[in-house]
Coordinates of C-alpha atoms in Angstrom, one line a residue:
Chain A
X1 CA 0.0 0.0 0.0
X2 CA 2.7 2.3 0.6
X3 CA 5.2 1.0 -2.2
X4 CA 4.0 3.7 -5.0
X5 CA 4.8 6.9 -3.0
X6 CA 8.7 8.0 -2.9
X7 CA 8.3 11.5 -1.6
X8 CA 10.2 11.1 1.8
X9 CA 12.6 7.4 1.0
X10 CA 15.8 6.9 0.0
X11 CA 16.8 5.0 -3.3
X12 CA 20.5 3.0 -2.4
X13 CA 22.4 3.8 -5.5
X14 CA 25.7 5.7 -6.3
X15 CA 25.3 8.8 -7.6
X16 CA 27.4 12.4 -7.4
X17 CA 24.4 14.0 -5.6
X18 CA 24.6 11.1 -3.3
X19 CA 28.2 11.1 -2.5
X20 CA 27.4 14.9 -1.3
X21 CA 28.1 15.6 2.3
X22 CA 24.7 15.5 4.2
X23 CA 25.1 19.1 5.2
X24 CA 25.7 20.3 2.1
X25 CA 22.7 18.9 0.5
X26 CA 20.4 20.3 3.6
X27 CA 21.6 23.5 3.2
X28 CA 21.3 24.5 -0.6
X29 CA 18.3 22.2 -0.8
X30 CA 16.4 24.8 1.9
X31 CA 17.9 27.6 0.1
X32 CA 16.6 26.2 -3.2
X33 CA 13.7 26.8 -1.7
X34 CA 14.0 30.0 -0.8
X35 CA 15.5 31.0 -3.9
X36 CA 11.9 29.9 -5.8
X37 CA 10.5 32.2 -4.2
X38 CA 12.9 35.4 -6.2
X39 CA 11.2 34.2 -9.4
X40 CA 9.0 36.5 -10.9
X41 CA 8.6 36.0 -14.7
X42 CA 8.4 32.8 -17.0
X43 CA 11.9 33.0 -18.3
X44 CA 13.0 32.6 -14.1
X45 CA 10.8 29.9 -13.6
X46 CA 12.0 28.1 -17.2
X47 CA 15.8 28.6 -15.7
X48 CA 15.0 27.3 -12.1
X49 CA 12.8 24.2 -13.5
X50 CA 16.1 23.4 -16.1
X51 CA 18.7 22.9 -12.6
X52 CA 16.1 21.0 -10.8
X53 CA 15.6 18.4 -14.2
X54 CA 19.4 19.0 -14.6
X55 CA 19.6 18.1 -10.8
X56 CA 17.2 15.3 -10.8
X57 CA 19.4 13.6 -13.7
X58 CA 22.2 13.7 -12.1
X59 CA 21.1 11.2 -9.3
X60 CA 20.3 8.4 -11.7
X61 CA 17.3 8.0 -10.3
X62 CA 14.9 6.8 -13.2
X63 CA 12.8 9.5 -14.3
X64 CA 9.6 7.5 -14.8
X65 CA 10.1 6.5 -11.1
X66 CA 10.9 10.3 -10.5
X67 CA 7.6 10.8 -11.7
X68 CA 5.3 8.4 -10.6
X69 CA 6.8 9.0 -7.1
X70 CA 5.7 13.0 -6.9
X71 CA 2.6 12.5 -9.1
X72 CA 0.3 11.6 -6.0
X73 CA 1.4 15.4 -4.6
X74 CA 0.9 17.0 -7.5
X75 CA -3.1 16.8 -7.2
X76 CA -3.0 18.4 -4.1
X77 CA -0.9 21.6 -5.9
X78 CA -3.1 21.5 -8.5
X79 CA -6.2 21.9 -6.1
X80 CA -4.8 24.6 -4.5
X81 CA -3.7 26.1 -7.7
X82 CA -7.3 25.9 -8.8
X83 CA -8.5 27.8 -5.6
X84 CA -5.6 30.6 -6.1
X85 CA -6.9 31.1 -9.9
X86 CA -10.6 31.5 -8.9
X87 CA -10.0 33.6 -5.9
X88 CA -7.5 36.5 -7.5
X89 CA -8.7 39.5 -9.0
X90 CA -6.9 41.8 -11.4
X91 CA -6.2 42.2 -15.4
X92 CA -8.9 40.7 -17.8
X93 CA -11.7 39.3 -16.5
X94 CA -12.7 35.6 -18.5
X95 CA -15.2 34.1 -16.3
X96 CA -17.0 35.5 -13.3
X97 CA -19.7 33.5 -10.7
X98 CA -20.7 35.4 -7.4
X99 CA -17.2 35.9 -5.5
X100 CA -15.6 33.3 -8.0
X101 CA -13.9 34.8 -11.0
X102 CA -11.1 33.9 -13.5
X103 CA -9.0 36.3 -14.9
X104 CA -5.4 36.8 -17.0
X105 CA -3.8 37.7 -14.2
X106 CA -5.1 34.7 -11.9
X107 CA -4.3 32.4 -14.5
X108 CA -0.7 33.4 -14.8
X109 CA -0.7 33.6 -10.6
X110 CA -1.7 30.0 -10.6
X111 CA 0.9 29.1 -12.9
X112 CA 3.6 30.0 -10.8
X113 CA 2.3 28.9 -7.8
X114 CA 2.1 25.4 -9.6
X115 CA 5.4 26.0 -10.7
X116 CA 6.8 27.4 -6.8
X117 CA 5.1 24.0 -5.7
X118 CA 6.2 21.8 -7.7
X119 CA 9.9 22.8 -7.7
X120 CA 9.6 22.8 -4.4
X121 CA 8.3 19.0 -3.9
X122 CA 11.2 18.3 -6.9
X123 CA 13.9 19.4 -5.0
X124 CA 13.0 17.9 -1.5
X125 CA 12.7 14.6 -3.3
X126 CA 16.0 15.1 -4.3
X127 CA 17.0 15.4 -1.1
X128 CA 15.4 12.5 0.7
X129 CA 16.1 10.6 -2.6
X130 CA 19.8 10.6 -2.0
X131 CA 20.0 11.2 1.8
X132 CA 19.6 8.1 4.1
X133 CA 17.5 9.2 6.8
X134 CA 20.3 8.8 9.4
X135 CA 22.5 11.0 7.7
X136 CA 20.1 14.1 7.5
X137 CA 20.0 13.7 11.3
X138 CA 23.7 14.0 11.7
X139 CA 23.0 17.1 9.6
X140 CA 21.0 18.6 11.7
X141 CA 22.7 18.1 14.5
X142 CA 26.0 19.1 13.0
X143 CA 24.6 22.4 11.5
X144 CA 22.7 23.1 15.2
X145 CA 26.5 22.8 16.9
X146 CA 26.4 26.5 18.2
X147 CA 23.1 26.3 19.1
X148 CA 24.8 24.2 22.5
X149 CA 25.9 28.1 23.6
X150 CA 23.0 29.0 23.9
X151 CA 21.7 25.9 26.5
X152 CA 19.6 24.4 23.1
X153 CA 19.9 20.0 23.8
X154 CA 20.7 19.6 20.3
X155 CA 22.8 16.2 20.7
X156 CA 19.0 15.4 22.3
X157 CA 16.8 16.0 19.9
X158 CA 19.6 15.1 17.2
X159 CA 18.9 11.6 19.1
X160 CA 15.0 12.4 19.0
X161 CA 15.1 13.1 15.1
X162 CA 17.0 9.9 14.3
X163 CA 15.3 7.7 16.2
X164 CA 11.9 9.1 15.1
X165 CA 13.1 8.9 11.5
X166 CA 15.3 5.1 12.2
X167 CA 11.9 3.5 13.2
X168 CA 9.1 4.6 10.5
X169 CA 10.3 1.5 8.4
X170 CA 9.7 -0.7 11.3
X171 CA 6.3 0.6 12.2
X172 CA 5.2 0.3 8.7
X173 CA 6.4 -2.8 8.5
X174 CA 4.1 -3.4 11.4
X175 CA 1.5 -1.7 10.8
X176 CA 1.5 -3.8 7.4
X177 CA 1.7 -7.3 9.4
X178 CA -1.4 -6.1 12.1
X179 CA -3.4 -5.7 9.2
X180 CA -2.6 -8.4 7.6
X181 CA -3.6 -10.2 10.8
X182 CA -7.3 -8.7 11.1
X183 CA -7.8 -8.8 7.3
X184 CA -7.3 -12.3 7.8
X185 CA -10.2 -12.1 10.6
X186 CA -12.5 -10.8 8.2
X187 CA -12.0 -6.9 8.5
X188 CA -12.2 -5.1 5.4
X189 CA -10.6 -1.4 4.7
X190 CA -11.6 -0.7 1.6
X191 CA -15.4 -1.4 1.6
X192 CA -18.5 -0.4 4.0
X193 CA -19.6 3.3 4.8
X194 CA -17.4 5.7 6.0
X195 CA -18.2 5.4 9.5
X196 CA -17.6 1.4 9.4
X197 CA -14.2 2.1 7.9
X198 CA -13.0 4.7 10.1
X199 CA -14.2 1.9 13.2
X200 CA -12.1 -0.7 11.5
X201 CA -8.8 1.3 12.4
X202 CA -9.2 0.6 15.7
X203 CA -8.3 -2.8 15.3
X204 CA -4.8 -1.7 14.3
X205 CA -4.2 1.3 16.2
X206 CA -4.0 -0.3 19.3
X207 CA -1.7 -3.3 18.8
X208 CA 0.6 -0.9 17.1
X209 CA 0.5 1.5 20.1
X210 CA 1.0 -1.6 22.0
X211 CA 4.3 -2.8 20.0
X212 CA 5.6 0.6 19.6
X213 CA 5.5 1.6 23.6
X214 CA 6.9 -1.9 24.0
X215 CA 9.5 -0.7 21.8
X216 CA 10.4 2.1 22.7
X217 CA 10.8 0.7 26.5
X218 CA 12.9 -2.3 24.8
X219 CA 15.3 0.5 23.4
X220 CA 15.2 2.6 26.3
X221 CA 16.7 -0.6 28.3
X222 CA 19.2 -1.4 25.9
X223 CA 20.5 2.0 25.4
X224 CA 20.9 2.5 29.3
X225 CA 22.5 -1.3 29.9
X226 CA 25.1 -0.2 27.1
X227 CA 25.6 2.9 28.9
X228 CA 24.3 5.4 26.9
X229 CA 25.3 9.2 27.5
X230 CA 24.1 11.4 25.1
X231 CA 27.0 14.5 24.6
X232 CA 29.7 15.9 23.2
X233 CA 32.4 13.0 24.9
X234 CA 30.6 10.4 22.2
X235 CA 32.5 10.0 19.2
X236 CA 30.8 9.3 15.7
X237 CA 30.5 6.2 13.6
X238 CA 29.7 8.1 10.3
X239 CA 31.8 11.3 10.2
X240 CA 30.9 13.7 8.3
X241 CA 33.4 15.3 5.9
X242 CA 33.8 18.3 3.7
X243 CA 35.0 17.3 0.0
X244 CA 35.5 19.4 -3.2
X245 CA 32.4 17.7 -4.3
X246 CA 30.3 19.7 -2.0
X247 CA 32.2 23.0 -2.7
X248 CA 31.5 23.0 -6.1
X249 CA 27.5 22.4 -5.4
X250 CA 27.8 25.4 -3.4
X251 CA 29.6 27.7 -6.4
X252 CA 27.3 26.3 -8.5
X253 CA 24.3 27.2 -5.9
X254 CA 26.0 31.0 -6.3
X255 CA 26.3 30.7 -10.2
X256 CA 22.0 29.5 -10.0
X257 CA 21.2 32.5 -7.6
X258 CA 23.7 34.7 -10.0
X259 CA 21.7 33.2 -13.0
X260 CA 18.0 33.8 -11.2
X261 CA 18.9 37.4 -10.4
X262 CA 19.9 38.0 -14.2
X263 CA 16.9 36.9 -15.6
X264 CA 15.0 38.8 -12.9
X265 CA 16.0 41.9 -14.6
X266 CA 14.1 41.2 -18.1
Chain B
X1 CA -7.6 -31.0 -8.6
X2 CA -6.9 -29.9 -4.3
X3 CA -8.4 -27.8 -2.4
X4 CA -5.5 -25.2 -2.7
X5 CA -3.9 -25.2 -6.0
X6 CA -1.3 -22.5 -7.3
X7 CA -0.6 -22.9 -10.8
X8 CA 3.0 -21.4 -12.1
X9 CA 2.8 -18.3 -9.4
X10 CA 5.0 -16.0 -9.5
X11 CA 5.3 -12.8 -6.7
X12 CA 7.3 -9.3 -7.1
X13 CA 7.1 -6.9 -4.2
X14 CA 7.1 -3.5 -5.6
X15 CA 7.2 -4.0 -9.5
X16 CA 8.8 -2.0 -11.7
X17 CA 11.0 0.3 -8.8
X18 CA 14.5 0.3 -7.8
X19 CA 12.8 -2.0 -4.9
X20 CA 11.5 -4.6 -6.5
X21 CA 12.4 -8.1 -5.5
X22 CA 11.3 -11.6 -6.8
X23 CA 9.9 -13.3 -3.8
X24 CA 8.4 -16.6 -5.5
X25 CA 9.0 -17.8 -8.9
X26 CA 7.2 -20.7 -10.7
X27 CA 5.2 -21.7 -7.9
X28 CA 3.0 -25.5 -8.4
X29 CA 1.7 -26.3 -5.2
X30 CA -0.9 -28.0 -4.7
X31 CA -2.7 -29.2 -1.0
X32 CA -5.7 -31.8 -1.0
X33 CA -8.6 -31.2 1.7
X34 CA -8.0 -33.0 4.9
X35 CA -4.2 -33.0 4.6
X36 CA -1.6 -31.5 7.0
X37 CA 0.9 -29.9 4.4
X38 CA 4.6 -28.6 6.1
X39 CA 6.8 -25.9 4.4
X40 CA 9.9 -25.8 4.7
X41 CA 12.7 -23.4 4.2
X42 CA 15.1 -20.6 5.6
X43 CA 14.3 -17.1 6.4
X44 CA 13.2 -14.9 3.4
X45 CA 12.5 -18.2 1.5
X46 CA 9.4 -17.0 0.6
X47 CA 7.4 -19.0 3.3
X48 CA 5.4 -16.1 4.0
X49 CA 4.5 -15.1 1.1
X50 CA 3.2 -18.1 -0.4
X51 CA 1.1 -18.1 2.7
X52 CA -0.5 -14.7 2.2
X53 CA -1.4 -15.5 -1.4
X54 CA -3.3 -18.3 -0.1
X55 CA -5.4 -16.1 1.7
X56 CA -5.9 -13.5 -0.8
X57 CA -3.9 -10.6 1.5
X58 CA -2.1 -10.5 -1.2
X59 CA -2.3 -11.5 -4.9
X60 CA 0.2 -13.2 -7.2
X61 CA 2.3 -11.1 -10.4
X62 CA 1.0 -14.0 -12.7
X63 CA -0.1 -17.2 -12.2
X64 CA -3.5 -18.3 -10.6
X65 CA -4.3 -19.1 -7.1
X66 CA -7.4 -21.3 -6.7
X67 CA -8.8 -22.2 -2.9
X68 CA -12.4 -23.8 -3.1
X69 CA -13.3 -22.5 -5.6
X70 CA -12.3 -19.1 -5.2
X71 CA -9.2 -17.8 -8.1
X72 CA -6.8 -14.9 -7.5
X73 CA -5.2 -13.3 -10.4
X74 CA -3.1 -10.4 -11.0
X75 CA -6.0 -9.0 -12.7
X76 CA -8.2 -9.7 -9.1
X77 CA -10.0 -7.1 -7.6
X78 CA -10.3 -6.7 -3.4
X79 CA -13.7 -8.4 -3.6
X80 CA -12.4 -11.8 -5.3
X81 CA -9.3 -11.5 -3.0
X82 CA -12.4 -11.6 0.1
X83 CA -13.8 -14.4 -1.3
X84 CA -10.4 -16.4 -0.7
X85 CA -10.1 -15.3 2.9
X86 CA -13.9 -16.9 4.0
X87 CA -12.2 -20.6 4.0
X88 CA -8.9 -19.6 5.7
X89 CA -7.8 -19.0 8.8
X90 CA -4.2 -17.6 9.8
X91 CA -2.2 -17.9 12.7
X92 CA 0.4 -15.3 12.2
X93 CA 4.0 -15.2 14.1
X94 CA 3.2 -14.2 17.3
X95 CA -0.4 -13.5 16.5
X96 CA -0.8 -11.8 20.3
X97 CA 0.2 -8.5 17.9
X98 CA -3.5 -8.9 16.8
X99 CA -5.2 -8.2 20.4
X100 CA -6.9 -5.1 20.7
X101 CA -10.4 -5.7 22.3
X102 CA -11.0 -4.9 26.2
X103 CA -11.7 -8.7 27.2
X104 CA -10.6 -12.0 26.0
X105 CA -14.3 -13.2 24.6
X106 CA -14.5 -10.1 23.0
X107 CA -11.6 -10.1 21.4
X108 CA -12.2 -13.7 19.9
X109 CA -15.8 -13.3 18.7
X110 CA -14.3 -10.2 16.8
X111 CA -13.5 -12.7 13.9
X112 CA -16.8 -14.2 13.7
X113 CA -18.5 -11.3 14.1
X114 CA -16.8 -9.7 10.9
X115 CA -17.4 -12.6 9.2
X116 CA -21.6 -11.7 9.6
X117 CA -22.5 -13.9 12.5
X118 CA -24.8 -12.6 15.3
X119 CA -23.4 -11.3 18.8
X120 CA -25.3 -14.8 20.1
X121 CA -23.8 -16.9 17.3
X122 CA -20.4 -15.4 17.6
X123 CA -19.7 -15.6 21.4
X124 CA -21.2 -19.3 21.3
X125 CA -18.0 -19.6 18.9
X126 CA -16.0 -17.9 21.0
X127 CA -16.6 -20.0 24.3
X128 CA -15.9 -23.0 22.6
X129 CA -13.0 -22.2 21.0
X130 CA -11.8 -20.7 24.4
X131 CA -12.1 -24.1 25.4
X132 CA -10.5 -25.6 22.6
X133 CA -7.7 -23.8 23.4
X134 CA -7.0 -24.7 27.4
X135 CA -8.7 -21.4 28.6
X136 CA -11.2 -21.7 31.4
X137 CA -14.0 -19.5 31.6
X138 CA -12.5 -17.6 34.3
X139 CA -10.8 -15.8 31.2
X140 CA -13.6 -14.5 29.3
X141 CA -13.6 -11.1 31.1
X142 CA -10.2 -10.3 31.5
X143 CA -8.0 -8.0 29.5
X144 CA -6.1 -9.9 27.2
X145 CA -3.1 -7.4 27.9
X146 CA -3.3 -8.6 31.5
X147 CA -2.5 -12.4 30.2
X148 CA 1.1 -13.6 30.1
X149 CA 3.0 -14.5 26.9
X150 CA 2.0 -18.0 26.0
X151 CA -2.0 -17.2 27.7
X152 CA -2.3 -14.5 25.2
X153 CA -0.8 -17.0 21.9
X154 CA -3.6 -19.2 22.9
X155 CA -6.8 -16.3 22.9
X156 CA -5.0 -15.0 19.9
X157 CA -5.0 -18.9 18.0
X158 CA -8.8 -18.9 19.3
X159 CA -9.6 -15.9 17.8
X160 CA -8.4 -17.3 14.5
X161 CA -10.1 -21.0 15.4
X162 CA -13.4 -19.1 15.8
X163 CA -13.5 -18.2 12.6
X164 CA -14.1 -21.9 11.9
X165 CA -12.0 -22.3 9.2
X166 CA -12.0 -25.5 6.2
X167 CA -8.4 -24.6 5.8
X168 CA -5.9 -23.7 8.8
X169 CA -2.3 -22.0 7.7
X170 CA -0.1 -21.8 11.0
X171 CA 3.2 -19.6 10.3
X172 CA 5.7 -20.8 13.5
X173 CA 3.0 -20.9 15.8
X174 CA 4.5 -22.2 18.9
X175 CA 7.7 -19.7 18.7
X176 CA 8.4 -18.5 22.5
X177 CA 6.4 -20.8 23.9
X178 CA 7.8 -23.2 26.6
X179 CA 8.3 -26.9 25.6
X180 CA 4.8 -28.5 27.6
X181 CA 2.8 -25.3 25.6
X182 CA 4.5 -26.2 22.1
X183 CA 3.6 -29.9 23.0
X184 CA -0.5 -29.1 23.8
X185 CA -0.9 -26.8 21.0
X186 CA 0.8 -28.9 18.2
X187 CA -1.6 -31.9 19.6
X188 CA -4.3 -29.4 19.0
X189 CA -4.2 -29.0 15.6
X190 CA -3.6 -32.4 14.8
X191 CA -6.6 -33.6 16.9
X192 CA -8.2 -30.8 14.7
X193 CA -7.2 -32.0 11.3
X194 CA -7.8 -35.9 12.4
X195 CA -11.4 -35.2 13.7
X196 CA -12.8 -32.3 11.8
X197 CA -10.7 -32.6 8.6
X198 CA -9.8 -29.2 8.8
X199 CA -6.7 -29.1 6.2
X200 CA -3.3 -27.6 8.0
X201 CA -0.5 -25.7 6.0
X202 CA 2.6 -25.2 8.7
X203 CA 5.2 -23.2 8.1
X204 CA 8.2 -24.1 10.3
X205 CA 11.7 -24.9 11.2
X206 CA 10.8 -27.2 14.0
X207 CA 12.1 -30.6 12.3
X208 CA 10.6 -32.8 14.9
X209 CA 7.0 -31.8 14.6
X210 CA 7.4 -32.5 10.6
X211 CA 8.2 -35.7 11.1
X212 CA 5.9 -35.8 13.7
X213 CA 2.1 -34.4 12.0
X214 CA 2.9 -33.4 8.4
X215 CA 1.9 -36.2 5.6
X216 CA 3.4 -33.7 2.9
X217 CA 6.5 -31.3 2.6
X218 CA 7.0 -28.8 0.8
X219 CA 10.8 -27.3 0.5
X220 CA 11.2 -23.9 -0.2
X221 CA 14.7 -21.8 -1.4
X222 CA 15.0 -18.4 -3.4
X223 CA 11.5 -18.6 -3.7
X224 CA 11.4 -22.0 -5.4
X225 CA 9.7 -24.8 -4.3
X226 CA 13.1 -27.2 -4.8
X227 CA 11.8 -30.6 -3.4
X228 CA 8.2 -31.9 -2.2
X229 CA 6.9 -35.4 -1.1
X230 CA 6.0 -36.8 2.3
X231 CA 8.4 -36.4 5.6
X232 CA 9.4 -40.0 5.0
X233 CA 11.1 -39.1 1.1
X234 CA 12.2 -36.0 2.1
X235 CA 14.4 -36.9 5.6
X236 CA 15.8 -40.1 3.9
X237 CA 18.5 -37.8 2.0
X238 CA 20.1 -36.5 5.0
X239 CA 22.6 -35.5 2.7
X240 CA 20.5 -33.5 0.5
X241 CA 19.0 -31.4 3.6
X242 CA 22.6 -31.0 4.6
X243 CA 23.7 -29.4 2.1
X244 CA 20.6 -27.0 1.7
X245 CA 21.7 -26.2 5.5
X246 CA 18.3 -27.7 7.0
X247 CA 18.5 -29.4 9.7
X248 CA 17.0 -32.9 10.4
X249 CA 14.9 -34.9 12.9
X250 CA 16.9 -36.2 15.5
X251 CA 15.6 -39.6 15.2
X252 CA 16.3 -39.7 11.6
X253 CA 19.6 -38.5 12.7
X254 CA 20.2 -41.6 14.7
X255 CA 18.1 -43.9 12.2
X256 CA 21.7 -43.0 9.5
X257 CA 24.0 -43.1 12.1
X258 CA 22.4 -46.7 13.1
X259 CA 22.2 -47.4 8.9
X260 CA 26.2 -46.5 8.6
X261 CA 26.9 -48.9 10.9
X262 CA 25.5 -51.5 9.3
X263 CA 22.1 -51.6 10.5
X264 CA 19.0 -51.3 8.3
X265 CA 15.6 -50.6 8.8
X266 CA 12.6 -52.1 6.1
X267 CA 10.8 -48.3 6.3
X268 CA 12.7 -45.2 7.6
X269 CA 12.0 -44.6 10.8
X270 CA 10.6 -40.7 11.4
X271 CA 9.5 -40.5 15.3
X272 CA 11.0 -41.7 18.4
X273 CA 8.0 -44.4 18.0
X274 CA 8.3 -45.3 15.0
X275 CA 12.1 -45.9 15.7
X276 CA 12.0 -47.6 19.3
X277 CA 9.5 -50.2 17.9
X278 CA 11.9 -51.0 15.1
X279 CA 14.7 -51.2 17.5
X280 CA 13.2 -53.4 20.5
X281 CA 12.5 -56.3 18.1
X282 CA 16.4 -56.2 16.9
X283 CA 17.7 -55.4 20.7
X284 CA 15.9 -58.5 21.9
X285 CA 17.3 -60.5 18.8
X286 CA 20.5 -59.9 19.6
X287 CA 20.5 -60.9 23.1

């Protein structure tokens, strides 16, 4: 049931983007973000969606599974695209209904909030696409460091964050396996009224709560009988490092943002 | 023609993706009504799977599935795949993950009930399959989250019994449980497959309780079935099983260490019965 939707997993291959430092990635992926925002005419947009496809390629991820991964999202941009077109006044007027109206410059509004949306999603994708879980952790917690000066527990929720993200897998797995166990006792999810289907979660909500508490106290004893101290004395399996790789991402960041601000001008 | 039949199955988890994995290729298998079927194999064998597309939970790439006379195709929609489950009962690994209701009754008439029986009809069920199982009465209004371990395995096997199933697939069910518990549950289902002809699928790596109930094995690597016949054909090449890294009865074990030293027996010997009433005979020859 959950196989079709990639938004949010990590595809093992070798790739440049992958061998990226974590940090790296984090950081000009939120600034990508950011950076859709500066784009205010088609030609910006048409620039910004080439590095993203450009971007996208070079992870060697498939595009058709590229696609078919984001394509569940992209009905939900589309609705809200649809709401910003009939609510915004202004040029032309095409179409008008009570408080409802379209217009030419609602149209070309919802086009770039498609477009803002859409890039967005892209880019994040490529992110989680080529970042193991784990590793966007240590980022965070790496990229919080200075935060300690100011009495923030960021080795804490560092720890929070990755076990949080280190156990979806396993509760979906799980999740996957209680079902399977009531299906087999005659509960069905995907028939009945609304109100019989919403009652038939029950039957799965509590074993899991069940097995994750159980869990979590299972982890909680083998973390303290191991000795577990959270801090700064505790060294680091995976260390992150710094490699020309990443510095050229960044120049090429600059040379995007340089690019955007050119094209801003027309 | 069985009862279960799967003819030239063949099952991909997450086709077409970077993810996708063969789990059973080429699949025959085929069960008659009454019998008590073992399966064989190691971890990630594809044990589990096979047993899912039995019960429609899941449904095959290619290939046909037939139970009754219920089929599951790749072309199956959710309402064919219900049809499958109304025969079958599973006991999942650990099935106590599958408790949820407030008292033990409730929580095994929960089956029943979803299956359309009345609240009458289904705790009628549900008593007698509490008794079927070793539970007194006593238990019927407790919390099931109150039982210990191998209390809860047995509510959670009634729960699946009370669905009063034709065909019974048990995946490890007596995993964690203590030696006299593995013992009185095992005897269960045989007594329920001799006297009701309810057919049993096992899934296990207990080699003993093979020898022991099954009258058909089926062997399963890489998501083939590599080797299938009765207990009998199957432990007789100790060599075979040794070199697929299976392990074998301990009787058999010291039937071919009894056969290498010259011994030999008219029918290999699979239980300690079997082989201490082919032994007495000789013993008291030789005296």
């Amino acid at each position: 049931m959950f196989t079709k939707v990639i938004f949010g997993r990590y595809v093992p291959i070798d790739s440049v983007i992958h061998r990226l430092d974590p940090r790296s990635k984090l950081v000009l992926s939120l600034y990508f973000i950011v950076l859709v925002f500066f784009a205010n005419n088609w030609q910006s947009y048409a620039f910004l969606a080439a590095t993203t496809l450009a971007t996208i390629l070079l992870t060697k991820v498939q595009l058709k599974f590229f696609w078919e991964g984001i394509r569940p999202l992209i009905f939900i941009i589309i609705l809200t695209v649809l709401l910003q077109i009939v609510f915004s006044a202004g040029g032309t007027v095409y179409w008008h209904w009570g408080i409802f109206s379209i217009t030419s410059m609602g149209l070309v509004n919802g086009v770039y909030v498609f477009m803002r949306f859409f890039l967005i999603i892209c880019m994040s994708t490529v992110l989680t696409l080529t970042t193991p879980p784990l590793l966007i952790a240590d980022a965070v917690e790496s990229l919080m460091k200075p935060l300690l000066k100011i009495k923030v527990p960021v080795y804490e929720i560092a720890l929070m964050l990755s076990i949080a993200l280190r156990f979806i897998p396993t509760l979906m797995d799980e999740t996957q396996k209680i079902m399977n166990a009531q299906r087999a006792r005659g509960v069905n999810f995907s028939s009945g009224s609304l109100i019989k289907r919403v009652k038939s979660i029950v039957p799965i909500l509590i074993p899991l709560f069940i097995s994750a508490f159980n869990r979590a106290e299972d982890l909680a004893t083998a973390m303290e009988s191991r000795g577990y101290r959270g801090g700064d004395h505790r060294s680091k399996f995976r260390i992150l490092k710094w490699r020309g790789a990443d510095t050229i991402a960044c120049v090429g960041m600059a040379a995007i943002t340089a690019g955007l601000f050119l094209l801003r001008l027309l | 023609m069985g009862q279960i039949e799967l003819n030239n199955v063949d099952y991909k988890y997450q086709p077409d993706t970077p993810f996708e994995a063969t789990a059973l290729q080429a699949i025959n298998f085929t069960v008659e009504t009454g019998s008590y079927t073992a399966l064989i194999g190691h971890t990630g064998s594809g044990k589990s799977t096979l047993i899912q597309l039995i019960d429609g939970l899941i449904k095959p790439t290619s290939g046909e599935v037939t139970v009754v006379d219920h089929h599951s195709t790749a072309t199956s929609n959710s309402k064919d795949l219900d049809q499958l489950r109304k025969n079958v009962g599973i006991v999942f690994q650990f099935p106590e993950s599958q408790l949820f209701e407030e008292t033990v009754l409730k929580d095994i008439a929960f089956g029943p009930k979803n299956f359309g029986k009345t609240d009458a009809e289904a705790t009628a069920i549900a008593k007698k399959s509490m008794a079927l199982v070793g539970l007194t009465e006593d238990f019927a209004e407790k919390s099931p989250f109150d039982l210990s371990g191998g209390q809860m395995r047995r509510v959670a096997i009634a729960g699946v019994l009370a669905l009063e199933p034709e065909i019974l697939i048990l995946d490890e069910p007596t995993a964690g449980l203590d030696a006299s518990g593995q013992a009185q549950i095992m005897n269960l289902f045989k007594q329920l497959n001799v006297e009701q002809g309810i057919t049993i699928i096992l899934v296990t790596h207990n080699m003993e309780d093979v020898a022991k109930y099954a009258n058909q094995v089926y062997v399963l690597n890489h998501g083939a079935i590599v080797k299938s016949g009765t207990p009998r054909e199957i432990f007789a090449n100790q060599q075979w099983l040794m070199e697929n890294y299976l392990t074998v009865p301990v009787t058999t074990r010291v039937a071919q260490k009894l056969i290498d030293k010259g011994y030999s027996f008219d029918e290999f010997p699979l239980t300690v019965a079997e082989l201490s009433q082919k032994l007495i005979p000789k013993l008291k020859g030789e005296q």
